[in-house]
Coordinates of C-alpha atoms and ligand atoms in Angstrom, one line a residue:
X1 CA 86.6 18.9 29.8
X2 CA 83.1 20.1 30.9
X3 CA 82.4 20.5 34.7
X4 CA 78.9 18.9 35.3
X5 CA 76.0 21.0 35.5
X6 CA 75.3 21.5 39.3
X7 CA 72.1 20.2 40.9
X8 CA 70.1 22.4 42.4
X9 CA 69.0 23.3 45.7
X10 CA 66.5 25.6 46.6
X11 CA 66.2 26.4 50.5
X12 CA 63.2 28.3 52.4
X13 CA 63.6 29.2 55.4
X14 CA 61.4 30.2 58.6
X15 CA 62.1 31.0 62.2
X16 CA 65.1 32.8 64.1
X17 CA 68.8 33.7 62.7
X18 CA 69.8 30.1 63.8
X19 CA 68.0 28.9 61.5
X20 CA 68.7 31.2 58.7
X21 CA 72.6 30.2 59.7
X22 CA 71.4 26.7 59.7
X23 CA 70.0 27.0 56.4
X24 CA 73.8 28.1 55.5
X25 CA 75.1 25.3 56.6
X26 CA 73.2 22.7 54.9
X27 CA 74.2 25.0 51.8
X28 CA 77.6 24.0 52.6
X29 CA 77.0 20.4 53.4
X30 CA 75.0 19.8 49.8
X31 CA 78.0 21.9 47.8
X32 CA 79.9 19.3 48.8
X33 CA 77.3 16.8 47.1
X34 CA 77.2 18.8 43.8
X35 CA 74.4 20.5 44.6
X36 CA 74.3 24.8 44.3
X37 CA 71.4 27.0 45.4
X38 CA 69.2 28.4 43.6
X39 CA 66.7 30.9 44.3
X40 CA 63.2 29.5 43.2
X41 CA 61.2 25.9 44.0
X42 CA 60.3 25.3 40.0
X43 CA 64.0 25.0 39.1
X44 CA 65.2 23.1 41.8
X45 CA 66.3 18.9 42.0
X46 CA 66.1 19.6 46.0
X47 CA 63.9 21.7 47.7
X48 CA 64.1 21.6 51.4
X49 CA 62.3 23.6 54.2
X50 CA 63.7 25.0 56.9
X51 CA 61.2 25.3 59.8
X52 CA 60.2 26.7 63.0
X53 CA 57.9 25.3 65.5
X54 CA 58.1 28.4 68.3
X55 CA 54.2 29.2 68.2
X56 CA 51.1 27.6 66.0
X57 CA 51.1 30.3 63.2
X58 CA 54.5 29.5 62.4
X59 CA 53.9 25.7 61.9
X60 CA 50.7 26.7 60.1
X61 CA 52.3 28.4 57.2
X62 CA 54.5 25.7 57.1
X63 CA 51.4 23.4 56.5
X64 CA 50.1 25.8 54.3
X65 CA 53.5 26.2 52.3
X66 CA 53.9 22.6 51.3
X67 CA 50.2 22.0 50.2
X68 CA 52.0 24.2 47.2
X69 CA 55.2 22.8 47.0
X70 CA 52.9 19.2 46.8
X71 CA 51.6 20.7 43.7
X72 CA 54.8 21.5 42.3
X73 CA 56.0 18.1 43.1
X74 CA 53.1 17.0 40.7
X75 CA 54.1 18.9 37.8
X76 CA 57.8 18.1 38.5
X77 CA 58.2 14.4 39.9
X78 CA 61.8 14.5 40.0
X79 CA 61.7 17.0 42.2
X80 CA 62.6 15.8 46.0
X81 CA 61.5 17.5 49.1
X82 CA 62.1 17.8 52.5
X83 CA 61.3 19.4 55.9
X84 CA 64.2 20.2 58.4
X85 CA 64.8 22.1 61.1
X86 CA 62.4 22.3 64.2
X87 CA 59.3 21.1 62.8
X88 CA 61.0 17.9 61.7
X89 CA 62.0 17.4 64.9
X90 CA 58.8 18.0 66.8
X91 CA 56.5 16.6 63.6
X92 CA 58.0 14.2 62.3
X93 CA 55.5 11.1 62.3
X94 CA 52.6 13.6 61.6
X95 CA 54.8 15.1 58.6
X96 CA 55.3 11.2 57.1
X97 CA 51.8 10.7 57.7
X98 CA 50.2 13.4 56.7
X99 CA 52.4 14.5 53.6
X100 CA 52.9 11.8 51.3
X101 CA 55.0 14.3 49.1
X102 CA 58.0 14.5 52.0
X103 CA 60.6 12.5 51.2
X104 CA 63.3 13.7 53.7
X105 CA 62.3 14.7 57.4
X106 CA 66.0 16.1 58.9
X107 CA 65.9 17.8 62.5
X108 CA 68.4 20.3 63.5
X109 CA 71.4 18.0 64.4
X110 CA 71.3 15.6 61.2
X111 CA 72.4 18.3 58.8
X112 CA 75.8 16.2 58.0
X113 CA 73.8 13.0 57.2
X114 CA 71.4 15.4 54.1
X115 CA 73.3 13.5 51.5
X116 CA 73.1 10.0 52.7
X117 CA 69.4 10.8 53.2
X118 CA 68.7 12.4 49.5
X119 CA 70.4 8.9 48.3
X120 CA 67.7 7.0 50.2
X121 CA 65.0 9.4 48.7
X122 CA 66.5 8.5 44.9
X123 CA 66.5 5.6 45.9
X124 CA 62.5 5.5 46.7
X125 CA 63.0 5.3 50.4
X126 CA 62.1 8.2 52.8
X127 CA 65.2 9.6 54.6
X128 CA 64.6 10.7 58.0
X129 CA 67.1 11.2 60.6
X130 CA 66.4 13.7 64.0
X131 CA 68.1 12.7 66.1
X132 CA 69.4 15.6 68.7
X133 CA 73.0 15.2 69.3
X134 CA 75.3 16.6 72.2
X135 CA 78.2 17.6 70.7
X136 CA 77.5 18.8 67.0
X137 CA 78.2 22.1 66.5
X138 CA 79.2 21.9 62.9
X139 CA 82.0 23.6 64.4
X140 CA 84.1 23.0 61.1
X141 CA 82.0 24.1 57.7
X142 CA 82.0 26.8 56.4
X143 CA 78.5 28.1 56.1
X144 CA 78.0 29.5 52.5
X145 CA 76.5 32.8 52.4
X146 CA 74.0 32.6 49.7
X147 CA 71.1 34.5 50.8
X148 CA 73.0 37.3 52.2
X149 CA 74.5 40.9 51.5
X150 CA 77.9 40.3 52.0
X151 CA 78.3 43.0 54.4
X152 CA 76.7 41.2 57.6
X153 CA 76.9 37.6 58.5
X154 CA 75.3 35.3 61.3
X155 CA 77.8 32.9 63.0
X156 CA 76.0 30.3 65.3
X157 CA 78.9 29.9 68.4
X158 CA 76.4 27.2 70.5
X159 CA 73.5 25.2 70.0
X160 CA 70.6 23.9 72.2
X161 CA 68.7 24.8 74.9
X162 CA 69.4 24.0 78.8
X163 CA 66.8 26.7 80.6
X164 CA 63.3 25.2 80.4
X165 CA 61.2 28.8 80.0
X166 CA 58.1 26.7 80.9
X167 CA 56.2 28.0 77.7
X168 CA 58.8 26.7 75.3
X169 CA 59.7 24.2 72.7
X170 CA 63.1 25.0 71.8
X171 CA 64.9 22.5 74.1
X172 CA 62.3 20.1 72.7
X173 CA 62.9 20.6 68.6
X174 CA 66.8 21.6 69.5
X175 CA 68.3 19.3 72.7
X176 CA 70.7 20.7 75.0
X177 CA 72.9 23.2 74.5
X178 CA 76.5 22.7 73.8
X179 CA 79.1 25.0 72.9
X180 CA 81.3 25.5 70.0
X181 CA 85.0 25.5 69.7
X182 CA 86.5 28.8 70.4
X183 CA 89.1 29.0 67.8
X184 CA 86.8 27.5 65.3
X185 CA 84.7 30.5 66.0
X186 CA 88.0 33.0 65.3
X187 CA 88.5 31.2 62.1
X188 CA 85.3 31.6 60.8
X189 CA 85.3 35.6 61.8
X190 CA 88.6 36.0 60.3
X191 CA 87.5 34.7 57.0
X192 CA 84.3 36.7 56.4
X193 CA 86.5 39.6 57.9
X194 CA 89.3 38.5 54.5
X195 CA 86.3 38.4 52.5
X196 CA 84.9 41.7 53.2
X197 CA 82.5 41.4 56.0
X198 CA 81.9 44.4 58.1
X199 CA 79.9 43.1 60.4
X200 CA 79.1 39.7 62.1
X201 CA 76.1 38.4 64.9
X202 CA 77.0 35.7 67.0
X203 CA 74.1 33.7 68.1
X204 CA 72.9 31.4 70.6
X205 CA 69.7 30.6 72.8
X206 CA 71.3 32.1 75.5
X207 CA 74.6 33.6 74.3
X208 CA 75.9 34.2 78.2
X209 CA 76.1 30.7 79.1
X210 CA 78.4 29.9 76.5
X211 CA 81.5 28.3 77.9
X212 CA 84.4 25.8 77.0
X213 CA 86.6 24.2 79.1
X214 CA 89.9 23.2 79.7
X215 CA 91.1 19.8 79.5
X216 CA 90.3 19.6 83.2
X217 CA 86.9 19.4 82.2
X218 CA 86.2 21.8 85.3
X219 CA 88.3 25.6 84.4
X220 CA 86.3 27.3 82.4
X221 CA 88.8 28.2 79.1
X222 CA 87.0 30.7 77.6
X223 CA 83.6 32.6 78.8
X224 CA 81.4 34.6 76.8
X225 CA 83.1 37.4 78.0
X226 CA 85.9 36.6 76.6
X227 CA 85.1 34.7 72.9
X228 CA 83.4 38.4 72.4
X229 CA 86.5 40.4 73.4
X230 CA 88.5 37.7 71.5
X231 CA 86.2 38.3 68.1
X232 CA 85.8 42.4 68.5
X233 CA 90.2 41.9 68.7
X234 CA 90.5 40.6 65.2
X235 CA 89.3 43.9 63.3
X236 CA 88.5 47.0 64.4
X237 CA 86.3 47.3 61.1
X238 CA 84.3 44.5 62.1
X239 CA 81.3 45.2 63.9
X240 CA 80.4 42.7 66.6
X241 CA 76.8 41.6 67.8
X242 CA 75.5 39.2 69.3
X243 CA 72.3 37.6 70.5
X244 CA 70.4 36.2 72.8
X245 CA 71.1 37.2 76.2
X246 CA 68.7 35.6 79.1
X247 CA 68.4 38.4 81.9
X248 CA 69.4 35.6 85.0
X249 CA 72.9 35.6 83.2
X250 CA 74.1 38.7 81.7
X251 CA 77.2 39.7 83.5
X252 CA 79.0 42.9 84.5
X253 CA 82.2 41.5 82.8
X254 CA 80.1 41.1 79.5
X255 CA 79.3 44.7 79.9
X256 CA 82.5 46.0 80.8
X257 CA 83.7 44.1 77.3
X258 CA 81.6 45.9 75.4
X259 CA 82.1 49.2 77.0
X260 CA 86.0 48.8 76.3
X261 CA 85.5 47.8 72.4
X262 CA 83.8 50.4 70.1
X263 CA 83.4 47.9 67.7
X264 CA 81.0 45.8 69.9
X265 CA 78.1 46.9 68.8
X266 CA 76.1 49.1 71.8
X267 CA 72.6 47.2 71.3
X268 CA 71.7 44.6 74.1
X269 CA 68.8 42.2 73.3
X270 CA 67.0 41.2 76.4
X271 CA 63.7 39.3 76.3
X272 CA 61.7 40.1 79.5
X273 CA 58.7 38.3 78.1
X274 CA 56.7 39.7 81.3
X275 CA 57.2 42.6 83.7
X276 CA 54.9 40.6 86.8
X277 CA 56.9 38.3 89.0
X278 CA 54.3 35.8 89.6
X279 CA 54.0 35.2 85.5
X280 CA 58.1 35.0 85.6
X281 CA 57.8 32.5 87.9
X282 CA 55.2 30.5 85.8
X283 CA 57.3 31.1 82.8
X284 CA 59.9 29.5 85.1
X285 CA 62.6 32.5 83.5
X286 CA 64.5 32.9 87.1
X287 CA 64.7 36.2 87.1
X288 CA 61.6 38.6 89.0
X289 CA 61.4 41.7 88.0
X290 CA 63.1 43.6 90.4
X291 CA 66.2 41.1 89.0
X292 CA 65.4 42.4 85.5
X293 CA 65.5 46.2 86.6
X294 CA 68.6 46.1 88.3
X295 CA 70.1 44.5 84.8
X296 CA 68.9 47.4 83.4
X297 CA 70.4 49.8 85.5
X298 CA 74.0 47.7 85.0
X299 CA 73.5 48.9 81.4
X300 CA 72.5 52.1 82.0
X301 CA 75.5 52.5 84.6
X302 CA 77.9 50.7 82.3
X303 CA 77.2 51.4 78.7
X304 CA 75.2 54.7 79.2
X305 CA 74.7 54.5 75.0
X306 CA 73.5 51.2 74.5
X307 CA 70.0 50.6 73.1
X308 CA 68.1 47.6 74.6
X309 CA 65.4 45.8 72.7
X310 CA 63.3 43.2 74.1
X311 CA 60.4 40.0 73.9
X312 CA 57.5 40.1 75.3
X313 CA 54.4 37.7 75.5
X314 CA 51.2 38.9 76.1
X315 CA 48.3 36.3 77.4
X316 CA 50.2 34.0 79.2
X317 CA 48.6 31.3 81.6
X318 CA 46.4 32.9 84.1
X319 CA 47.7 36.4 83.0
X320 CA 45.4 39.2 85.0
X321 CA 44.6 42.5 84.1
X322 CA 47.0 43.9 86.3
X323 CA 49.9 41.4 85.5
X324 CA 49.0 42.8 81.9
X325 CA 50.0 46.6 83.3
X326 CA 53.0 45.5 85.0
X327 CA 54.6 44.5 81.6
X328 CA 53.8 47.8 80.5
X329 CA 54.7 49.9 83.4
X330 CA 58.0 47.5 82.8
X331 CA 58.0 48.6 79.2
X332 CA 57.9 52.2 80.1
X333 CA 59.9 52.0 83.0
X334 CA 62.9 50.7 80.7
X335 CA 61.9 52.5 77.6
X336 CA 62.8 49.9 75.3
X337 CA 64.3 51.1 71.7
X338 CA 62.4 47.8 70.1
X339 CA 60.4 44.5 70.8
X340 CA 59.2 41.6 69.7
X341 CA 55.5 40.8 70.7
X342 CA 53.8 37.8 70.9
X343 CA 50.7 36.4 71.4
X344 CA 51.1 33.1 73.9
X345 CA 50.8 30.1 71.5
X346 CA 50.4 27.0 73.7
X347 CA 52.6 24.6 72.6
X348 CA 52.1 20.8 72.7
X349 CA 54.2 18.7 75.8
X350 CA 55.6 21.8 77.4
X351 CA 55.6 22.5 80.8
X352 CA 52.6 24.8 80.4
X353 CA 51.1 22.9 78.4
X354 CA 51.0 20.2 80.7
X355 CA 50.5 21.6 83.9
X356 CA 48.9 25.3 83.2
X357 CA 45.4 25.8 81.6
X358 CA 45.5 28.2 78.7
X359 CA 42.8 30.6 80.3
X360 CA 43.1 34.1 78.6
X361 CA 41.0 34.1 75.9
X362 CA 42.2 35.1 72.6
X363 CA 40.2 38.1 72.2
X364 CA 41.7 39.1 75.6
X365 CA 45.3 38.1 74.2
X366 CA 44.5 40.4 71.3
X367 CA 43.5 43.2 73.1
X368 CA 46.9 43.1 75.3
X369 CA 49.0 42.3 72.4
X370 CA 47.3 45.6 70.6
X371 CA 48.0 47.8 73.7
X372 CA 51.8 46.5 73.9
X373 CA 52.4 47.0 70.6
X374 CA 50.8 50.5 70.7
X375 CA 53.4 51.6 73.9
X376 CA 55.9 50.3 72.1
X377 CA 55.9 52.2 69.1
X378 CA 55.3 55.3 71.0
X379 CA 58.4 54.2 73.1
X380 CA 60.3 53.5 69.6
X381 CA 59.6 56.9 68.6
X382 CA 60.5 58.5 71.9
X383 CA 64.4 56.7 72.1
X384 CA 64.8 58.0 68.1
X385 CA 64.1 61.7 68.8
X386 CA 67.4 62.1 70.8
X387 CA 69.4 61.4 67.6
X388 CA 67.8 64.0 65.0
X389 CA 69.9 67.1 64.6
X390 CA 72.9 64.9 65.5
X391 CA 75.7 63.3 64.1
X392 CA 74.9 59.2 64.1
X393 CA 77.9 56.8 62.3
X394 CA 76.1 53.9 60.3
X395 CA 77.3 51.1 58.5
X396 CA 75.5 50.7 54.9
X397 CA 74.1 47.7 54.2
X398 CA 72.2 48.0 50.7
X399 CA 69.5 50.3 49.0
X400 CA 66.5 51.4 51.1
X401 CA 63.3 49.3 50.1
X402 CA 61.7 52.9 48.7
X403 CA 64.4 54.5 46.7
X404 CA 66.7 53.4 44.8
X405 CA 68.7 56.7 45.3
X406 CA 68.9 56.4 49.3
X407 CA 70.7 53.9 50.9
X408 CA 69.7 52.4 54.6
X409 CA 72.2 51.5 57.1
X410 CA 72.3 50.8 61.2
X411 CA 73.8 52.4 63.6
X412 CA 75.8 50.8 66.5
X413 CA 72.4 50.8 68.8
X414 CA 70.8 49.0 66.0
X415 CA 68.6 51.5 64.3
X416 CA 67.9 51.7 61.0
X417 CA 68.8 54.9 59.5
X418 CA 68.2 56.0 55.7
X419 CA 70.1 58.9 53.8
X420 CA 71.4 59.7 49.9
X421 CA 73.3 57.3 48.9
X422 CA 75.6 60.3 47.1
X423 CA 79.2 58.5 46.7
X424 CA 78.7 56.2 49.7
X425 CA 78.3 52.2 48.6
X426 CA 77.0 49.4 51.0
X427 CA 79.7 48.6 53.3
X428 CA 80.5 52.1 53.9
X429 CA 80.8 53.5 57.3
X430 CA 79.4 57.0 56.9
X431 CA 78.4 59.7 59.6
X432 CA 74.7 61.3 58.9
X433 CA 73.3 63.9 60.7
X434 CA 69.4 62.1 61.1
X435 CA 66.5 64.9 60.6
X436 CA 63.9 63.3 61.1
X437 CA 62.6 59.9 62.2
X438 CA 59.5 57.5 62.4
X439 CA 59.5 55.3 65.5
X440 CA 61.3 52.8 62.6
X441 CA 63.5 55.0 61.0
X442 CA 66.1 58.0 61.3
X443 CA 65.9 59.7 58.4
X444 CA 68.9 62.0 56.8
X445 CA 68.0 64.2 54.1
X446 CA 71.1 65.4 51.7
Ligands
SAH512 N1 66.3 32.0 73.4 C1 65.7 33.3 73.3 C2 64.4 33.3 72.5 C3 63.9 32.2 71.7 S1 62.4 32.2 71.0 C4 65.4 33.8 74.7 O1 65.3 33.0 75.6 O2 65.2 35.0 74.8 C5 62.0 33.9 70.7 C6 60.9 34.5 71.4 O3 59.7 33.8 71.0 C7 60.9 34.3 72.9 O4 61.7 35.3 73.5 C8 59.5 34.5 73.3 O5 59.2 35.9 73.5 C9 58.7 34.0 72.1 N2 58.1 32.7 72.3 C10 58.7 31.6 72.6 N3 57.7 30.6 72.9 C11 56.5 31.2 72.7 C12 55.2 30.8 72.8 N4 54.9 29.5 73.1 N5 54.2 31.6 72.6 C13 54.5 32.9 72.3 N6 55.7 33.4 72.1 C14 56.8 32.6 72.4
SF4_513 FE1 63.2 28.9 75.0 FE2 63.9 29.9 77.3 FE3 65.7 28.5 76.0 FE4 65.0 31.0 75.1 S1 66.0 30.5 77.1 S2 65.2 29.1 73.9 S3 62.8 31.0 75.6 S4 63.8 27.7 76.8
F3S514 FE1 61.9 28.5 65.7 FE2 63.5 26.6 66.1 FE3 64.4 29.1 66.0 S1 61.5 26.8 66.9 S2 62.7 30.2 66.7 S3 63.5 27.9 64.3 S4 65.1 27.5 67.3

């Protein structure tokens, strides 16, 4: 007997990690289904779109992106396709209207209910389903790991959003945040560990607030804290990182953790988004930063070799010049090993939004973005030069994008780092002696 051909699935994906795990999930969810991914639009049965609504740029290529897969739909008319993720949530009336060649619209929380949903669309119906839920986690599937290296793997341990960063549409597109079953975590590590993993990212919105509790509904069972201590126990070969900490809530005992486990990765990601107090408390973060600052110093106190990356927005409502300089004397003042930089991006039915006027103009936005992004890669550079001439220990993950005869790994802080690949394979953990750097890259010659 034959085994039926499997449908096939095609998957894009924008936005964060969560998503990209997301995108796993609903991998999992259509295996089930008989459907398996492939890895372009013209051969698919399914194509589905995995979106991101955090600023307008990113919904525009979304927009953009389906005019195309509109025209493919025209060549191919079995083909079905749908939107999901964060855009669906926010969009989805616009996206029915506006896009007669959607036939599914699934937000964030509806991932179990894709195959009831592609039935409809056979069927001729649309299937649409967003609605947030409080409890799924999808605490039980197994994600599968089709896009990946096998090396590195995200696992997604909450979901939601309870802060309400003034400027943001995440607890909008993703609801409240909930918290997923410890052990269900521990069995999901373990297997990627039995399968050859080497290293795996826990994420979350805000990673510190995680929390189950006891049956008592009041003891908090397991913290943070201790899911990560918990995860870095099962193998000392597996690297452990995680991500995203808010500043208000990153804890000495988290710290102490990861100063007492080598194999918790010494990289701590910690959007400031501003360094001026008076923007913080627009952005409603609850931290100032004098707050932030002394979370640095717990750090630098506690983990004197971690690496600490960062967000930052530049043009936010009624920014001033000399808001503007206060997020780069904060820049310098912390030295920050990376960032991310935005532009502000109003987004619709947000608190800023609604009660802020978006006053710096874009040029002015541009300018402040240019000048960040200018420090930072001077910073960048600066926290690389202290590892040339030294001995680094990086984990390999695949062949550098330049050469196939050098292979590019990261080091526990999170830098990149590129060297021969001589008899070293990805996976390997391998010391190099870096000599010479970009503010990227370390760079190992034989
Ligand atoms: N939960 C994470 C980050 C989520 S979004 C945290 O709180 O740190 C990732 C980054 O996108 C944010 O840190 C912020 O810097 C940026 N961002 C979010 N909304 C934005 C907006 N409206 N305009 C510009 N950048 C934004
Ligand atoms: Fe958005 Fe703030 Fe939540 Fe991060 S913590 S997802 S920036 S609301
Ligand atoms: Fe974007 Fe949604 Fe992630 S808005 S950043 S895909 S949570």
């Amino acid at each position: 007997m034959t085994t039926p051909t499997p449908l096939q699935l095609y998957i894009e994906t924008y936005g964060c990690q969560m998503n990209v795990n997301d995108s796993e999930v609903v991998a999992a969810v259509m295996r089930e289904h008989g459907y398996a991914t492939c890895s372009a639009a013209e051969n698919a049965d399914l194509a589905l779109i995995n979106t991101c609504s955090i600023r307008e740029n990113a919904e525009l290529r979304v927009w953009g992106r389906l005019t195309e897969l509109r025209a493919l739909k025209r060549k191919n008319p079995r083909l079905l396709l749908g939107v999901i993720g964060c855009m669906a949530e926010r969009l989805k009336e616009k996206l029915l209207e506006q896009e007669q060649a959607v036939d599914l619209v699934v937000g964030p929380d509806a991932y179990r209910e894709l195959p009831n949903l592609v039935s409809m669309a056979k069927a001729g119906q649309k299937g649409v389903n967003v609605e947030l839920s409080r409890e799924e986690t999808y605490a039980e599937i197994a994600p599968v790991r089709y896009g990946g290296n096998g090396i590195s793997a995200f696992v997604s341990i909450m979901r939601g959003c309870n802060n309400a960063c003034s400027y943001c549409v995440v607890p909008y597109t993703r609801g409240a945040e909930r918290s997923r079953d410890a052990q269900s975590i521990l069995s999901e590590v373990q297997l990627l560990i039995d399968s050859g993993y080497k290293e795996v990212t826990l994420l979350g919105q805000n990673v510190n607030s995680y929390k189950v509790y006891a049956d008592d509904g009041k003891t908090v069972a397991c913290s943070f804290a201790q899911l990560l201590e918990k995860v870095a126990l099962l193998s000392p070969e597996m690297r452990v990182r995680f991500s995203t900490s808010h500043p208000k809530d990153i804890s000495d005992e988290l710290l102490h953790v990861m100063a007492k486990r080598r194999n918790i990765c010494k990289n701590i990601h910690l959007p400031a988004q501003s360094g001026s107090t008076r923007i913080l408390e627009l952005m409603n973060r609850k931290y100032t930063r004098e707050d932030y600052l002394e979370r640095i110093a717990a750090i630098r106190r506690i983990l004197p070799t971690c690496s600490i990356s960062t967000d930052l927005i530049a043009g936010f409502c009624t920014e001033t010049e000399d808001d503007h300089q206060q997020t780069l004397s904060l820049m310098r003042e912390v030295g920050y090993d990376f960032a991310f930089m935005f532009m502000y991006s109003e987004r619709p039915n947000t608190k800023a939004a609604r009660r802020y006027k978006d006053d710096v103009p874009e040029e002015v936005k541009a300018r402040r973005l240019s000048e960040i992004i200018a420090l930072q890669g001077e910073l960048s550079l600066k926290s690389k030069l202290p590892y040339v001439g030294k001995p680094v220990e990086a984990l390999a993950e695949g062949f550098s994008k330049k050469s196939k005869e050098q292979l590019f790994g990261r080091t526990s802080q999170n830098m990149v780092v590129v060297f021969p690949q001589g008899n070293h394979n990805a996976g390997d953990y391998l010391t190099v002696v870096p000599t010479r750097c970009t503010p990227a890259t370390l760079i190992a010659e034989a």
